[in-house]
Amino acid sequence: MTIESALRATRERLAQAEAAAGREAGSVRLLAVSKTFPAEAVREAAAAGQQCFGENYVQELATKAVELAELGLEWHFIGPLQSNKTRPVAECAHWVHSIDRLKIAERLSAQRPQNMPDLQVCLQVNVSGEASKSGVSPAEIPALAAAVAALPRLRLRGLMCIPEATDDLPRLREQLAVLPQLRTQLAEQGLALDTLSMGMSADLELAVACGSTLVRVGTAIFGGRTPRHPA
Ligand SMILES: *Cc1c(COP(=O)(O)O)cnc(C)c1O
């Protein structure tokens, strides 16, 4: 399957998921996760109309963003971020989904170039409680959200999660329900968020049914990945 046809099939899946969930057509954004795939694959997807791309590794994001600068794409950083690697992200990304502590947000805020638009950010929530998972526990989100929202040159847009890899549907639903619950809680606190980043190739229908506004899809668009980086 070409990237163009895989992209068309994924958009169709997303449209059906929106309809099945009673959501407005076009209300869920599709982020194409291009990690580990070459710049050429991104060009192909861009030629088929895809505008926003997700990357997990800082160096790979920086390289592709520079190489493909003339395409005017929107870059989302979705991977774990160490504090000594924030600068290229602050300088290349339009969005960061994986803020999991204040220190990272403070560095991005300080390093965001003055001449660029605000960096759009989401807080990553650990919805499964697994110790191995990145993200902040739901109980810590209100304080972190208030602190991040107060930083200059960042704009707090929402929440992101990666649920447990399980076939247990009720369990998945329960984990995906955490983000909309937190959004309601934050709205009561006076923080209005418009983005819930959840859903990947395997679970995008369920995520849309649970209120996702942005799905991050890699495999279904670009095919299987051969791991290049250690997990
Ligand atoms: C790789 C990745 C995705 C895409 O996963 P697929 O199963 O390939 O669709 C989404 N989100 C994050 C954070 C990822 O690291």
Tab-separated table of C-alpha atoms in Angstrom, residues 90-226:
chain	number	residue	atom	x	y	z
A	90	ALA	CA	11.913	24.689	21.604
A	91	GLU	CA	13.440	25.824	18.307
A	92	CYS	CA	11.778	23.375	15.878
A	93	ALA	CA	8.457	22.154	17.239
A	94	HIS	CA	5.033	23.770	17.023
A	95	TRP	CA	3.612	21.441	19.667
A	96	VAL	CA	4.928	19.301	22.532
A	97	HIS	CA	2.569	16.619	23.885
A	98	SER	CA	4.806	15.061	26.500
A	99	ILE	CA	5.321	17.633	29.253
A	100	ASP	CA	5.632	15.610	32.457
A	101	ARG	CA	7.283	18.026	34.868
A	102	LEU	CA	7.538	21.735	35.455
A	103	LYS	CA	11.280	21.855	34.838
A	104	ILE	CA	10.826	20.733	31.214
A	105	ALA	CA	8.127	23.349	30.640
A	106	GLU	CA	10.294	26.072	32.212
A	107	ARG	CA	13.208	25.230	29.948
A	108	LEU	CA	11.006	25.174	26.826
A	109	SER	CA	9.540	28.513	27.866
A	110	ALA	CA	12.980	30.073	28.382
A	111	GLN	CA	14.381	28.593	25.155
A	112	ARG	CA	11.464	29.357	22.847
A	113	PRO	CA	12.784	31.945	20.378
A	114	GLN	CA	11.104	35.367	20.751
A	115	ASN	CA	10.336	35.565	17.043
A	116	MET	CA	8.372	32.296	16.973
A	117	PRO	CA	4.720	31.808	17.894
A	118	ASP	CA	3.974	30.364	21.343
A	119	LEU	CA	4.795	26.673	21.710
A	120	GLN	CA	1.531	24.715	22.058
A	121	VAL	CA	1.793	22.163	24.857
A	122	CYS	CA	-0.036	19.215	26.405
A	123	LEU	CA	0.644	17.525	29.724
A	124	GLN	CA	1.203	13.777	29.570
A	125	VAL	CA	-0.964	11.900	32.043
A	126	ASN	CA	-0.093	8.439	33.328
A	127	VAL	CA	-3.598	6.970	33.058
A	128	SER	CA	-2.684	3.338	33.721
A	129	GLY	CA	-0.677	3.833	36.891
A	130	GLU	CA	2.038	1.560	35.487
A	131	ALA	CA	5.371	2.495	37.042
A	132	SER	CA	7.126	2.066	33.684
A	133	LYS	CA	4.959	4.702	31.975
A	134	SER	CA	5.913	8.326	31.578
A	135	GLY	CA	3.483	10.977	32.588
A	136	VAL	CA	2.108	12.670	35.652
A	137	SER	CA	-0.427	11.034	37.918
A	138	PRO	CA	-3.947	12.506	37.520
A	139	ALA	CA	-3.802	13.873	41.080
A	140	GLU	CA	-0.769	16.005	40.214
A	141	ILE	CA	-2.263	17.483	37.037
A	142	PRO	CA	-4.154	20.473	38.493
A	143	ALA	CA	-1.042	21.975	40.124
A	144	LEU	CA	1.178	21.298	37.111
A	145	ALA	CA	-1.432	22.709	34.709
A	146	ALA	CA	-1.701	25.949	36.696
A	147	ALA	CA	2.089	26.352	36.778
A	148	VAL	CA	2.552	25.598	33.052
A	149	ALA	CA	-0.330	27.877	32.031
A	150	ALA	CA	1.458	30.766	33.772
A	151	LEU	CA	4.687	30.422	31.732
A	152	PRO	CA	5.400	32.873	28.915
A	153	ARG	CA	5.814	31.667	25.303
A	154	LEU	CA	3.960	28.420	26.020
A	155	ARG	CA	0.270	27.875	25.517
A	156	LEU	CA	-1.316	25.044	27.462
A	157	ARG	CA	-3.688	23.325	25.024
A	158	GLY	CA	-4.498	20.003	26.613
A	159	LEU	CA	-3.664	16.556	27.884
A	160	MET	CA	-2.082	13.499	26.314
A	161	CYS	CA	-2.036	9.835	27.301
A	162	ILE	CA	-0.801	6.442	26.186
A	163	PRO	CA	-3.055	3.814	27.770
A	164	GLU	CA	-1.888	0.359	28.737
A	165	ALA	CA	-1.315	-2.096	25.886
A	166	THR	CA	-4.234	-4.419	26.635
A	167	ASP	CA	-7.204	-6.015	24.858
A	168	ASP	CA	-9.346	-5.530	27.934
A	169	LEU	CA	-11.873	-3.005	26.574
A	170	PRO	CA	-13.501	-1.902	29.845
A	171	ARG	CA	-10.062	-1.321	31.288
A	172	LEU	CA	-8.987	0.719	28.236
A	173	ARG	CA	-12.193	2.757	28.362
A	174	GLU	CA	-11.618	3.521	32.011
A	175	GLN	CA	-8.104	4.768	31.235
A	176	LEU	CA	-9.226	6.833	28.234
A	177	ALA	CA	-11.974	8.392	30.370
A	178	VAL	CA	-9.377	9.977	32.652
A	179	LEU	CA	-8.534	12.765	30.191
A	180	PRO	CA	-12.086	14.116	29.718
A	181	GLN	CA	-12.604	13.917	33.495
A	182	LEU	CA	-9.460	15.930	34.119
A	183	ARG	CA	-10.444	18.456	31.472
A	184	THR	CA	-13.744	19.050	33.270
A	185	GLN	CA	-11.936	19.420	36.569
A	186	LEU	CA	-9.486	21.934	35.062
A	187	ALA	CA	-12.326	23.926	33.492
A	188	GLU	CA	-13.830	24.305	36.973
A	189	GLN	CA	-10.429	25.615	38.036
A	190	GLY	CA	-10.644	28.231	35.241
A	191	LEU	CA	-8.304	26.497	32.783
A	192	ALA	CA	-9.998	25.857	29.437
A	193	LEU	CA	-8.286	23.139	27.387
A	194	ASP	CA	-9.289	22.251	23.823
A	195	THR	CA	-7.064	19.235	23.112
A	196	LEU	CA	-7.214	15.623	24.242
A	197	SER	CA	-4.380	13.770	22.501
A	198	MET	CA	-5.219	10.066	22.625
A	199	GLY	CA	-5.678	7.193	20.196
A	200	MET	CA	-3.124	5.413	17.998
A	201	SER	CA	-3.340	2.970	15.065
A	202	ALA	CA	-4.849	0.177	17.131
A	203	ASP	CA	-7.345	2.090	19.258
A	204	LEU	CA	-8.329	5.250	17.420
A	205	GLU	CA	-12.050	4.339	17.228
A	206	LEU	CA	-12.241	3.764	20.971
A	207	ALA	CA	-10.304	6.965	21.677
A	208	VAL	CA	-12.660	8.985	19.466
A	209	ALA	CA	-15.642	7.429	21.243
A	210	CYS	CA	-14.037	8.497	24.543
A	211	GLY	CA	-13.587	12.132	23.488
A	212	SER	CA	-10.213	12.353	21.750
A	213	THR	CA	-9.667	15.524	19.694
A	214	LEU	CA	-6.351	14.418	18.170
A	215	VAL	CA	-5.221	10.915	17.255
A	216	ARG	CA	-1.541	10.059	16.768
A	217	VAL	CA	-1.250	7.458	14.017
A	218	GLY	CA	2.003	5.911	12.808
A	219	THR	CA	1.803	2.275	11.731
A	220	ALA	CA	-1.521	2.553	9.877
A	221	ILE	CA	-0.058	5.316	7.672
A	222	PHE	CA	3.639	4.484	7.265
A	223	GLY	CA	3.676	0.725	7.970
A	224	GLY	CA	5.539	-1.270	10.611
A	225	ARG	CA	8.640	0.128	12.257
A	226	THR	CA	11.921	-1.686	12.751
